Structure formats: C-alpha cells, structure tokens
C-alpha cells in the first residue's frame, strides 16, 4: 500500500529542490502518494497567511511531511513557518546527522556526529516585546522593581524560557537515541555558567537523565568552547545535545565541516508526527537557476524512508548519494565549481547510481 505523505515545496529554491528530491525518492520504487500543499512567502503574498489551514490539516491527517525550505523575512512580524509547524505538531526533537563520507573531500576526516536539538522553546518560542511599546515598558518596569536590574527604555526584548518538562523529554530522547544507534557519548552544550536558570536547568536535567544510561558517557561543554573544539577536532564528538538556538547555530558549523549545507539533512520528530527537511534555508537569491545541491533534501528523504520503515530503499538512496559525492564529477558548484552541473543533473546522477543498485 502506498504511503500518503504531505509535501510542502516551500519557496525560493525550495520548489526546485523538492522536485529533484522527490524524483530521487520515487526512483527507489517505494510507493508514495504525495499530498502537495503550499506554505511560505508566495502563499503569504496571495492569502496573507504563510501556513494555510489546508497545510495544517494535511499534516494533521498524514503525520509525515517532506518540506522544502521556506523564507522567513528578518525583522518583520512574519512568524516562521518552520517554527509554527514544529510548535503546532510538537515536533520536539530535531535530529541532524553530520558525517564525513569516505572518499569525498571536505575540510575534516572521520567526523561522525549527530546534533540533537530541542525544537520547541528557548529563544525560539516567539515571546517577544517590541521596542517602545507600552507592554514592553511595563515589562521593563517590572524587571526593575523585582530584580533591581536596569534595561534601557528603548530596548526590544526576547524571552528565553527552558522548562524542566521539555528538557526531560529531549534529554531522554537523546540518550535513548544514543542507545538505539550504538552511540557512546552525549555532549551537552550550554552556557550554564552565565544562564544558570535556563541552561543550568538544561544541564541539570541531562545529568539526571544520564544516570539512567550508565553505558553512555556524558560530558558538558560551554557553547564557545564547543565551537573551538568542533573546528579543531570534530572526531572527538558523538552526539551533541543542545537547546534550540545553540543547536541551530552548531548545525551550520557542523555542516561546513562535513562538506557544506548542501548535504546535511534534518528530521523534526514528535510523538507520532515527523517532518523532514534540509538544514539549509531557501537561498532565495538562487531561485530558478538550477544551482542548488539537491543532496540535503534527498538525504532528508532517506531519513523519512527509514522513519516509515522502508529501510532497504533508504540504504540504496543513501548509497547512491554517497557514490555521486565520492565520484565528485556530477555535483553542483558548491562542491565543484568546475563541474558546471546543475541541480537536476546531479539528481539524474543519483538516480543513475540508484538504478545500478538493487533498488531498480
Ligand atoms: P541559506 O541556508 O538559505 O543559504 C546560505 C548559503 O548557503 C547560500 O547563500 C548558499 O551559498 C549556501 N547553500 C545553502 N543551501 C545550499 C544548497 N542546497 N546548495 C548549495 N549551496 C547552498 O541561509 P540564509 O541565506 O541565511 O537564509 C535564507 C532564508 O531561508 C531565510 O529567510 C531563512 O529564514 C530561511 N531558512 C529556512 C530554513 C528552513 O526552511 N528550514 C532553514 C534556515 C533558513
């Protein structure tokens, strides 16, 4: 029986990447009925709503989503579609594997780490107070009276909140993931020396959770130290467990280490619902130019195939992507500027390897 999956093409370079990733996924032979729904800036311009009801209903029904990147205009009131979906469907765990591929040239060797990012709270919760509004001044007054701390009246304020319950959930997810995937160490990433009541709580809960998993080593690193060590020796790390914002930032750093944003996928997982996407954004300046690397979204498709139990197809597609990367000739310009290969030609090459394998 075919799997019914919600497909959100996104905006900017999203639709062209989704087209190619979809071709690659379909070439595995797995039967999928795609339910295509729009979200992002283009539908916002037409309807005034970036995440229409139709998209929410489709995810509600199918519980599995493959999503192209969507633009979030900076400095406006526009709420990120990504954050809205993660919060609405409580997709609390973001999983981002970053692994070097043997034979594929990148800046480091033998790195194999997985970022597990808390996906629902922290500075991403969207609790913001605009500069100079009355409510902001009330908050500033309240903080002054209760904490004896001065905040300039012309400040904007974003609230960072980290709850014990959400932290318990993500730490349990990370240690369970470590066991299930034969991982040995969880590095908890915080700035707990400065933010004692939020990051401190996060670390405390992780320590508590670790006591139930004696076979998994736990270490704690401050985010600044982690960045230094990641760039110097990423091989030392296994699972990186981080609150939302740090998890987001180190994802791009780790992507750069293992070959770039063009090849790193991401899964957003909840209790009974999951969304798969690339780590990268919509890179709108390249829209319609057939320049973007389709691997990140195709590998998100691999994670999706594993999630729906299509393990053999997932392995075949992953092998095909890795073969194309190792070969290095039919790759987009982020990986080889001399190759003059576009998004669709790189996808063709993935399918070529796929058909040569056992999935055809
Ligand atoms: P971006 O990830 O879109 O692009 C940064 C740069 O990385 C690009 O200029 C390009 O040089 C390179 N790059 C990214 N993906 C690539 C690919 N597949 N192939 C080749 N090169 C690639 O980041 P940005 O420019 O900061 O963000 C653009 C928009 O995307 C913003 O509105 C942002 O909010 C949004 N965004 C969306 C998501 C998402 O949908 N999950 C994630 C991150 C950012």
PDB file of N, CA, C and O in Angstrom, residues 55-127:
ATOM      1  N   UNK A  55      -2.653  23.256   4.815  1.00  0.00           N
ATOM      2  CA  UNK A  55      -1.367  22.603   5.112  1.00  0.00           C
ATOM      3  C   UNK A  55      -1.423  21.944   6.485  1.00  0.00           C
ATOM      4  O   UNK A  55      -1.013  20.791   6.649  1.00  0.00           O
ATOM      5  N   UNK A  56      -1.975  22.663   7.446  1.00  0.00           N
ATOM      6  CA  UNK A  56      -2.074  22.102   8.808  1.00  0.00           C
ATOM      7  C   UNK A  56      -2.942  20.844   8.785  1.00  0.00           C
ATOM      8  O   UNK A  56      -2.598  19.817   9.369  1.00  0.00           O
ATOM      9  N   UNK A  57      -4.080  20.921   8.068  1.00  0.00           N
ATOM     10  CA  UNK A  57      -4.991  19.767   8.011  1.00  0.00           C
ATOM     11  C   UNK A  57      -4.308  18.559   7.376  1.00  0.00           C
ATOM     12  O   UNK A  57      -4.494  17.428   7.817  1.00  0.00           O
ATOM     13  N   UNK A  58      -3.536  18.823   6.325  1.00  0.00           N
ATOM     14  CA  UNK A  58      -2.869  17.717   5.635  1.00  0.00           C
ATOM     15  C   UNK A  58      -1.857  17.038   6.572  1.00  0.00           C
ATOM     16  O   UNK A  58      -1.790  15.806   6.647  1.00  0.00           O
ATOM     17  N   UNK A  59      -1.081  17.837   7.313  1.00  0.00           N
ATOM     18  CA  UNK A  59      -0.103  17.256   8.249  1.00  0.00           C
ATOM     19  C   UNK A  59      -0.839  16.513   9.363  1.00  0.00           C
ATOM     20  O   UNK A  59      -0.455  15.413   9.763  1.00  0.00           O
ATOM     21  N   UNK A  60      -1.922  17.137   9.820  1.00  0.00           N
ATOM     22  CA  UNK A  60      -2.742  16.518  10.882  1.00  0.00           C
ATOM     23  C   UNK A  60      -3.155  15.109  10.470  1.00  0.00           C
ATOM     24  O   UNK A  60      -3.120  14.177  11.264  1.00  0.00           O
ATOM     25  N   UNK A  61      -3.526  14.979   9.204  1.00  0.00           N
ATOM     26  CA  UNK A  61      -4.038  13.696   8.704  1.00  0.00           C
ATOM     27  C   UNK A  61      -2.898  12.709   8.432  1.00  0.00           C
ATOM     28  O   UNK A  61      -2.956  11.572   8.860  1.00  0.00           O
ATOM     29  N   UNK A  62      -1.852  13.156   7.740  1.00  0.00           N
ATOM     30  CA  UNK A  62      -0.834  12.208   7.260  1.00  0.00           C
ATOM     31  C   UNK A  62       0.294  11.961   8.258  1.00  0.00           C
ATOM     32  O   UNK A  62       0.957  10.929   8.190  1.00  0.00           O
ATOM     33  N   UNK A  63       0.573  12.916   9.120  1.00  0.00           N
ATOM     34  CA  UNK A  63       1.565  12.798  10.198  1.00  0.00           C
ATOM     35  C   UNK A  63       3.012  12.689   9.708  1.00  0.00           C
ATOM     36  O   UNK A  63       3.914  12.487  10.497  1.00  0.00           O
ATOM     37  N   UNK A  64       3.222  12.756   8.398  1.00  0.00           N
ATOM     38  CA  UNK A  64       4.592  12.737   7.869  1.00  0.00           C
ATOM     39  C   UNK A  64       4.695  13.816   6.795  1.00  0.00           C
ATOM     40  O   UNK A  64       3.822  13.906   5.914  1.00  0.00           O
ATOM     41  N   UNK A  65       5.776  14.598   6.867  1.00  0.00           N
ATOM     42  CA  UNK A  65       5.932  15.722   5.940  1.00  0.00           C
ATOM     43  C   UNK A  65       7.343  15.736   5.380  1.00  0.00           C
ATOM     44  O   UNK A  65       8.306  15.558   6.113  1.00  0.00           O
ATOM     45  N   UNK A  66       7.427  15.982   4.078  1.00  0.00           N
ATOM     46  CA  UNK A  66       8.714  16.347   3.478  1.00  0.00           C
ATOM     47  C   UNK A  66       8.557  17.814   3.075  1.00  0.00           C
ATOM     48  O   UNK A  66       7.616  18.165   2.361  1.00  0.00           O
ATOM     49  N   UNK A  67       9.477  18.651   3.546  1.00  0.00           N
ATOM     50  CA  UNK A  67       9.289  20.095   3.338  1.00  0.00           C
ATOM     51  C   UNK A  67      10.520  20.728   2.697  1.00  0.00           C
ATOM     52  O   UNK A  67      11.647  20.516   3.160  1.00  0.00           O
ATOM     53  N   UNK A  68      10.301  21.506   1.658  1.00  0.00           N
ATOM     54  CA  UNK A  68      11.372  22.321   1.102  1.00  0.00           C
ATOM     55  C   UNK A  68      11.598  23.517   2.014  1.00  0.00           C
ATOM     56  O   UNK A  68      10.747  23.850   2.845  1.00  0.00           O
ATOM     57  N   UNK A  69      12.742  24.193   1.856  1.00  0.00           N
ATOM     58  CA  UNK A  69      13.000  25.363   2.705  1.00  0.00           C
ATOM     59  C   UNK A  69      12.007  26.492   2.454  1.00  0.00           C
ATOM     60  O   UNK A  69      11.505  26.636   1.330  1.00  0.00           O
ATOM     61  N   UNK A  70      11.748  27.251   3.493  1.00  0.00           N
ATOM     62  CA  UNK A  70      10.883  28.432   3.352  1.00  0.00           C
ATOM     63  C   UNK A  70      11.581  29.650   3.942  1.00  0.00           C
ATOM     64  O   UNK A  70      12.280  29.553   4.942  1.00  0.00           O
ATOM     65  N   UNK A  71      11.351  30.774   3.310  1.00  0.00           N
ATOM     66  CA  UNK A  71      11.963  32.035   3.729  1.00  0.00           C
ATOM     67  C   UNK A  71      11.247  32.583   4.962  1.00  0.00           C
ATOM     68  O   UNK A  71      10.023  32.512   5.042  1.00  0.00           O
ATOM     69  N   UNK A  72      12.013  33.128   5.896  1.00  0.00           N
ATOM     70  CA  UNK A  72      11.420  33.901   6.991  1.00  0.00           C
ATOM     71  C   UNK A  72      12.017  35.303   6.919  1.00  0.00           C
ATOM     72  O   UNK A  72      13.179  35.503   7.314  1.00  0.00           O
ATOM     73  N   UNK A  73      11.268  36.274   6.395  1.00  0.00           N
ATOM     74  CA  UNK A  73      11.822  37.634   6.301  1.00  0.00           C
ATOM     75  C   UNK A  73      12.274  38.122   7.679  1.00  0.00           C
ATOM     76  O   UNK A  73      11.554  37.946   8.666  1.00  0.00           O
ATOM     77  N   UNK A  74      13.490  38.693   7.739  1.00  0.00           N
ATOM     78  CA  UNK A  74      14.032  39.142   9.030  1.00  0.00           C
ATOM     79  C   UNK A  74      13.419  40.483   9.436  1.00  0.00           C
ATOM     80  O   UNK A  74      13.047  41.294   8.582  1.00  0.00           O
ATOM     81  N   UNK A  75      13.265  40.684  10.728  1.00  0.00           N
ATOM     82  CA  UNK A  75      12.872  41.986  11.275  1.00  0.00           C
ATOM     83  C   UNK A  75      11.442  42.391  10.984  1.00  0.00           C
ATOM     84  O   UNK A  75      11.089  43.556  11.079  1.00  0.00           O
ATOM     85  N   UNK A  76      10.562  41.432  10.632  1.00  0.00           N
ATOM     86  CA  UNK A  76       9.140  41.752  10.414  1.00  0.00           C
ATOM     87  C   UNK A  76       8.320  40.946  11.415  1.00  0.00           C
ATOM     88  O   UNK A  76       8.865  40.143  12.159  1.00  0.00           O
ATOM     89  N   UNK A  77       7.022  41.116  11.383  1.00  0.00           N
ATOM     90  CA  UNK A  77       6.162  40.363  12.293  1.00  0.00           C
ATOM     91  C   UNK A  77       5.866  38.954  11.784  1.00  0.00           C
ATOM     92  O   UNK A  77       5.155  38.194  12.431  1.00  0.00           O
ATOM     93  N   UNK A  78       6.389  38.605  10.615  1.00  0.00           N
ATOM     94  CA  UNK A  78       6.090  37.326   9.953  1.00  0.00           C
ATOM     95  C   UNK A  78       6.639  36.172  10.776  1.00  0.00           C
ATOM     96  O   UNK A  78       7.839  36.095  11.038  1.00  0.00           O
ATOM     97  N   UNK A  79       5.759  35.268  11.191  1.00  0.00           N
ATOM     98  CA  UNK A  79       6.225  34.135  12.011  1.00  0.00           C
ATOM     99  C   UNK A  79       6.720  33.005  11.137  1.00  0.00           C
ATOM    100  O   UNK A  79       6.076  32.624  10.165  1.00  0.00           O
ATOM    101  N   UNK A  80       7.868  32.458  11.482  1.00  0.00           N
ATOM    102  CA  UNK A  80       8.479  31.394  10.693  1.00  0.00           C
ATOM    103  C   UNK A  80       7.527  30.199  10.545  1.00  0.00           C
ATOM    104  O   UNK A  80       6.979  29.683  11.530  1.00  0.00           O
ATOM    105  N   UNK A  81       7.363  29.762   9.292  1.00  0.00           N
ATOM    106  CA  UNK A  81       6.532  28.582   9.017  1.00  0.00           C
ATOM    107  C   UNK A  81       7.142  27.357   9.692  1.00  0.00           C
ATOM    108  O   UNK A  81       6.439  26.510  10.258  1.00  0.00           O
ATOM    109  N   UNK A  82       8.476  27.286   9.660  1.00  0.00           N
ATOM    110  CA  UNK A  82       9.157  26.126  10.257  1.00  0.00           C
ATOM    111  C   UNK A  82       8.856  26.034  11.742  1.00  0.00           C
ATOM    112  O   UNK A  82       8.496  24.984  12.262  1.00  0.00           O
ATOM    113  N   UNK A  83       9.023  27.187  12.418  1.00  0.00           N
ATOM    114  CA  UNK A  83       8.800  27.197  13.862  1.00  0.00           C
ATOM    115  C   UNK A  83       7.332  26.891  14.154  1.00  0.00           C
ATOM    116  O   UNK A  83       7.007  26.129  15.067  1.00  0.00           O
ATOM    117  N   UNK A  84       6.427  27.450  13.330  1.00  0.00           N
ATOM    118  CA  UNK A  84       4.995  27.199  13.554  1.00  0.00           C
ATOM    119  C   UNK A  84       4.665  25.713  13.447  1.00  0.00           C
ATOM    120  O   UNK A  84       3.931  25.172  14.263  1.00  0.00           O
ATOM    121  N   UNK A  85       5.223  25.055  12.424  1.00  0.00           N
ATOM    122  CA  UNK A  85       4.924  23.618  12.262  1.00  0.00           C
ATOM    123  C   UNK A  85       5.514  22.830  13.433  1.00  0.00           C
ATOM    124  O   UNK A  85       4.857  21.977  14.029  1.00  0.00           O
ATOM    125  N   UNK A  86       6.769  23.159  13.772  1.00  0.00           N
ATOM    126  CA  UNK A  86       7.412  22.416  14.878  1.00  0.00           C
ATOM    127  C   UNK A  86       6.597  22.580  16.159  1.00  0.00           C
ATOM    128  O   UNK A  86       6.399  21.628  16.911  1.00  0.00           O
ATOM    129  N   UNK A  87       6.131  23.808  16.413  1.00  0.00           N
ATOM    130  CA  UNK A  87       5.399  24.041  17.661  1.00  0.00           C
ATOM    131  C   UNK A  87       3.989  23.448  17.601  1.00  0.00           C
ATOM    132  O   UNK A  87       3.550  22.790  18.536  1.00  0.00           O
ATOM    133  N   UNK A  88       3.294  23.656  16.475  1.00  0.00           N
ATOM    134  CA  UNK A  88       1.908  23.181  16.376  1.00  0.00           C
ATOM    135  C   UNK A  88       1.828  21.669  16.543  1.00  0.00           C
ATOM    136  O   UNK A  88       0.935  21.148  17.206  1.00  0.00           O
ATOM    137  N   UNK A  89       2.785  20.962  15.922  1.00  0.00           N
ATOM    138  CA  UNK A  89       2.733  19.488  15.972  1.00  0.00           C
ATOM    139  C   UNK A  89       3.678  18.919  17.039  1.00  0.00           C
ATOM    140  O   UNK A  89       3.906  17.721  17.081  1.00  0.00           O
ATOM    141  N   UNK A  90       4.206  19.810  17.851  1.00  0.00           N
ATOM    142  CA  UNK A  90       5.059  19.402  18.967  1.00  0.00           C
ATOM    143  C   UNK A  90       6.190  18.475  18.493  1.00  0.00           C
ATOM    144  O   UNK A  90       6.443  17.423  19.083  1.00  0.00           O
ATOM    145  N   UNK A  91       6.857  18.908  17.433  1.00  0.00           N
ATOM    146  CA  UNK A  91       7.978  18.133  16.889  1.00  0.00           C
ATOM    147  C   UNK A  91       9.214  18.523  17.705  1.00  0.00           C
ATOM    148  O   UNK A  91      10.029  19.340  17.289  1.00  0.00           O
ATOM    149  N   UNK A  92       9.310  17.947  18.878  1.00  0.00           N
ATOM    150  CA  UNK A  92      10.235  18.488  19.880  1.00  0.00           C
ATOM    151  C   UNK A  92      11.701  18.135  19.655  1.00  0.00           C
ATOM    152  O   UNK A  92      12.581  18.778  20.203  1.00  0.00           O
ATOM    153  N   UNK A  93      11.961  17.093  18.854  1.00  0.00           N
ATOM    154  CA  UNK A  93      13.355  16.651  18.700  1.00  0.00           C
ATOM    155  C   UNK A  93      13.830  16.877  17.274  1.00  0.00           C
ATOM    156  O   UNK A  93      13.235  16.373  16.324  1.00  0.00           O
ATOM    157  N   UNK A  94      14.886  17.642  17.154  1.00  0.00           N
ATOM    158  CA  UNK A  94      15.461  17.857  15.826  1.00  0.00           C
ATOM    159  C   UNK A  94      16.756  17.040  15.747  1.00  0.00           C
ATOM    160  O   UNK A  94      17.633  17.181  16.603  1.00  0.00           O
ATOM    161  N   UNK A  95      16.838  16.187  14.754  1.00  0.00           N
ATOM    162  CA  UNK A  95      17.977  15.267  14.628  1.00  0.00           C
ATOM    163  C   UNK A  95      18.728  15.602  13.340  1.00  0.00           C
ATOM    164  O   UNK A  95      18.144  15.582  12.252  1.00  0.00           O
ATOM    165  N   UNK A  96      20.026  15.898  13.485  1.00  0.00           N
ATOM    166  CA  UNK A  96      20.810  16.312  12.314  1.00  0.00           C
ATOM    167  C   UNK A  96      22.138  15.550  12.252  1.00  0.00           C
ATOM    168  O   UNK A  96      23.105  15.904  12.927  1.00  0.00           O
ATOM    169  N   UNK A  97      22.183  14.489  11.469  1.00  0.00           N
ATOM    170  CA  UNK A  97      23.433  13.736  11.369  1.00  0.00           C
ATOM    171  C   UNK A  97      24.438  14.450  10.469  1.00  0.00           C
ATOM    172  O   UNK A  97      24.093  14.899   9.377  1.00  0.00           O
ATOM    173  N   UNK A  98      25.657  14.593  10.936  1.00  0.00           N
ATOM    174  CA  UNK A  98      26.725  15.230  10.153  1.00  0.00           C
ATOM    175  C   UNK A  98      27.904  14.266  10.116  1.00  0.00           C
ATOM    176  O   UNK A  98      28.599  14.100  11.121  1.00  0.00           O
ATOM    177  N   UNK A  99      28.107  13.679   8.955  1.00  0.00           N
ATOM    178  CA  UNK A  99      29.108  12.608   8.861  1.00  0.00           C
ATOM    179  C   UNK A  99      29.958  12.831   7.624  1.00  0.00           C
ATOM    180  O   UNK A  99      29.421  13.152   6.556  1.00  0.00           O
ATOM    181  N   UNK A 100      31.268  12.669   7.785  1.00  0.00           N
ATOM    182  CA  UNK A 100      32.112  12.746   6.591  1.00  0.00           C
ATOM    183  C   UNK A 100      31.937  11.451   5.794  1.00  0.00           C
ATOM    184  O   UNK A 100      31.702  10.382   6.367  1.00  0.00           O
ATOM    185  N   UNK A 101      32.039  11.577   4.482  1.00  0.00           N
ATOM    186  CA  UNK A 101      31.859  10.403   3.618  1.00  0.00           C
ATOM    187  C   UNK A 101      33.231  10.007   3.091  1.00  0.00           C
ATOM    188  O   UNK A 101      33.942  10.850   2.527  1.00  0.00           O
ATOM    189  N   UNK A 102      33.594   8.757   3.315  1.00  0.00           N
ATOM    190  CA  UNK A 102      34.933   8.319   2.908  1.00  0.00           C
ATOM    191  C   UNK A 102      35.120   8.528   1.399  1.00  0.00           C
ATOM    192  O   UNK A 102      34.256   8.172   0.602  1.00  0.00           O
ATOM    193  N   UNK A 103      36.210   9.150   1.022  1.00  0.00           N
ATOM    194  CA  UNK A 103      36.488   9.364  -0.397  1.00  0.00           C
ATOM    195  C   UNK A 103      35.941  10.677  -0.937  1.00  0.00           C
ATOM    196  O   UNK A 103      36.231  11.057  -2.063  1.00  0.00           O
ATOM    197  N   UNK A 104      35.130  11.366  -0.131  1.00  0.00           N
ATOM    198  CA  UNK A 104      34.579  12.659  -0.554  1.00  0.00           C
ATOM    199  C   UNK A 104      35.351  13.754   0.180  1.00  0.00           C
ATOM    200  O   UNK A 104      35.425  13.739   1.408  1.00  0.00           O
ATOM    201  N   UNK A 105      35.930  14.664  -0.599  1.00  0.00           N
ATOM    202  CA  UNK A 105      36.823  15.642   0.019  1.00  0.00           C
ATOM    203  C   UNK A 105      36.060  16.723   0.772  1.00  0.00           C
ATOM    204  O   UNK A 105      35.164  17.345   0.232  1.00  0.00           O
ATOM    205  N   UNK A 106      36.405  16.906   2.042  1.00  0.00           N
ATOM    206  CA  UNK A 106      35.865  18.039   2.799  1.00  0.00           C
ATOM    207  C   UNK A 106      36.924  18.457   3.804  1.00  0.00           C
ATOM    208  O   UNK A 106      38.026  17.895   3.809  1.00  0.00           O
ATOM    209  N   UNK A 107      36.600  19.425   4.659  1.00  0.00           N
ATOM    210  CA  UNK A 107      37.686  20.029   5.447  1.00  0.00           C
ATOM    211  C   UNK A 107      38.205  19.139   6.580  1.00  0.00           C
ATOM    212  O   UNK A 107      39.273  19.381   7.104  1.00  0.00           O
ATOM    213  N   UNK A 108      37.454  18.110   6.981  1.00  0.00           N
ATOM    214  CA  UNK A 108      37.949  17.231   8.050  1.00  0.00           C
ATOM    215  C   UNK A 108      37.763  15.767   7.626  1.00  0.00           C
ATOM    216  O   UNK A 108      37.091  15.473   6.638  1.00  0.00           O
ATOM    217  N   UNK A 109      38.374  14.871   8.406  1.00  0.00           N
ATOM    218  CA  UNK A 109      38.212  13.430   8.126  1.00  0.00           C
ATOM    219  C   UNK A 109      37.608  12.745   9.336  1.00  0.00           C
ATOM    220  O   UNK A 109      37.845  13.149  10.476  1.00  0.00           O
ATOM    221  N   UNK A 110      36.872  11.699   9.071  1.00  0.00           N
ATOM    222  CA  UNK A 110      36.364  10.804  10.137  1.00  0.00           C
ATOM    223  C   UNK A 110      35.511  11.490  11.200  1.00  0.00           C
ATOM    224  O   UNK A 110      35.596  11.139  12.369  1.00  0.00           O
ATOM    225  N   UNK A 111      34.741  12.454  10.808  1.00  0.00           N
ATOM    226  CA  UNK A 111      33.778  13.024  11.764  1.00  0.00           C
ATOM    227  C   UNK A 111      32.454  12.301  11.564  1.00  0.00           C
ATOM    228  O   UNK A 111      32.052  12.003  10.437  1.00  0.00           O
ATOM    229  N   UNK A 112      31.801  11.991  12.661  1.00  0.00           N
ATOM    230  CA  UNK A 112      30.510  11.304  12.586  1.00  0.00           C
ATOM    231  C   UNK A 112      29.723  11.713  13.824  1.00  0.00           C
ATOM    232  O   UNK A 112      29.811  11.058  14.862  1.00  0.00           O
ATOM    233  N   UNK A 113      29.015  12.800  13.703  1.00  0.00           N
ATOM    234  CA  UNK A 113      28.285  13.258  14.886  1.00  0.00           C
ATOM    235  C   UNK A 113      26.820  13.542  14.541  1.00  0.00           C
ATOM    236  O   UNK A 113      26.457  13.728  13.374  1.00  0.00           O
ATOM    237  N   UNK A 114      26.028  13.533  15.577  1.00  0.00           N
ATOM    238  CA  UNK A 114      24.596  13.799  15.398  1.00  0.00           C
ATOM    239  C   UNK A 114      24.211  14.918  16.359  1.00  0.00           C
ATOM    240  O   UNK A 114      24.485  14.832  17.555  1.00  0.00           O
ATOM    241  N   UNK A 115      23.604  15.953  15.806  1.00  0.00           N
ATOM    242  CA  UNK A 115      23.116  17.038  16.657  1.00  0.00           C
ATOM    243  C   UNK A 115      21.675  16.718  17.037  1.00  0.00           C
ATOM    244  O   UNK A 115      20.849  16.422  16.166  1.00  0.00           O
ATOM    245  N   UNK A 116      21.393  16.766  18.326  1.00  0.00           N
ATOM    246  CA  UNK A 116      20.003  16.630  18.780  1.00  0.00           C
ATOM    247  C   UNK A 116      19.637  17.946  19.460  1.00  0.00           C
ATOM    248  O   UNK A 116      20.215  18.322  20.480  1.00  0.00           O
ATOM    249  N   UNK A 117      18.709  18.620  18.811  1.00  0.00           N
ATOM    250  CA  UNK A 117      18.364  19.994  19.217  1.00  0.00           C
ATOM    251  C   UNK A 117      16.937  20.025  19.760  1.00  0.00           C
ATOM    252  O   UNK A 117      16.032  19.478  19.121  1.00  0.00           O
ATOM    253  N   UNK A 118      16.759  20.648  20.912  1.00  0.00           N
ATOM    254  CA  UNK A 118      15.403  20.840  21.433  1.00  0.00           C
ATOM    255  C   UNK A 118      14.715  21.828  20.497  1.00  0.00           C
ATOM    256  O   UNK A 118      15.282  22.844  20.125  1.00  0.00           O
ATOM    257  N   UNK A 119      13.480  21.533  20.133  1.00  0.00           N
ATOM    258  CA  UNK A 119      12.894  22.219  18.980  1.00  0.00           C
ATOM    259  C   UNK A 119      11.724  23.134  19.304  1.00  0.00           C
ATOM    260  O   UNK A 119      11.156  23.723  18.391  1.00  0.00           O
ATOM    261  N   UNK A 120      11.330  23.226  20.582  1.00  0.00           N
ATOM    262  CA  UNK A 120      10.061  23.928  20.835  1.00  0.00           C
ATOM    263  C   UNK A 120      10.175  25.178  21.703  1.00  0.00           C
ATOM    264  O   UNK A 120       9.239  25.968  21.764  1.00  0.00           O
ATOM    265  N   UNK A 121      11.300  25.335  22.414  1.00  0.00           N
ATOM    266  CA  UNK A 121      11.309  26.502  23.326  1.00  0.00           C
ATOM    267  C   UNK A 121      12.587  27.317  23.193  1.00  0.00           C
ATOM    268  O   UNK A 121      13.069  27.573  22.113  1.00  0.00           O
ATOM    269  N   UNK A 122      13.111  27.839  24.299  1.00  0.00           N
ATOM    270  CA  UNK A 122      14.319  28.672  24.251  1.00  0.00           C
ATOM    271  C   UNK A 122      13.969  30.002  23.551  1.00  0.00           C
ATOM    272  O   UNK A 122      12.791  30.400  23.490  1.00  0.00           O
ATOM    273  N   UNK A 123      14.926  30.664  22.978  1.00  0.00           N
ATOM    274  CA  UNK A 123      14.666  31.964  22.344  1.00  0.00           C
ATOM    275  C   UNK A 123      13.792  31.846  21.097  1.00  0.00           C
ATOM    276  O   UNK A 123      13.367  32.856  20.527  1.00  0.00           O
ATOM    277  N   UNK A 124      13.520  30.607  20.676  1.00  0.00           N
ATOM    278  CA  UNK A 124      12.671  30.386  19.505  1.00  0.00           C
ATOM    279  C   UNK A 124      11.182  30.389  19.832  1.00  0.00           C
ATOM    280  O   UNK A 124      10.368  30.235  18.928  1.00  0.00           O
ATOM    281  N   UNK A 125      10.831  30.502  21.116  1.00  0.00           N
ATOM    282  CA  UNK A 125       9.415  30.368  21.474  1.00  0.00           C
ATOM    283  C   UNK A 125       8.566  31.511  20.911  1.00  0.00           C
ATOM    284  O   UNK A 125       7.341  31.443  20.904  1.00  0.00           O
ATOM    285  N   UNK A 126       9.215  32.548  20.413  1.00  0.00           N
ATOM    286  CA  UNK A 126       8.465  33.648  19.781  1.00  0.00           C
ATOM    287  C   UNK A 126       7.848  34.589  20.805  1.00  0.00           C
ATOM    288  O   UNK A 126       6.879  35.286  20.509  1.00  0.00           O
ATOM    289  N   UNK A 127       8.411  34.626  22.038  1.00  0.00           N
ATOM    290  CA  UNK A 127       7.878  35.534  23.057  1.00  0.00           C
ATOM    291  C   UNK A 127       8.715  36.809  22.988  1.00  0.00           C
ATOM    292  O   UNK A 127       9.828  36.875  23.502  1.00  0.00           O
TER     293      UNK A 127
END
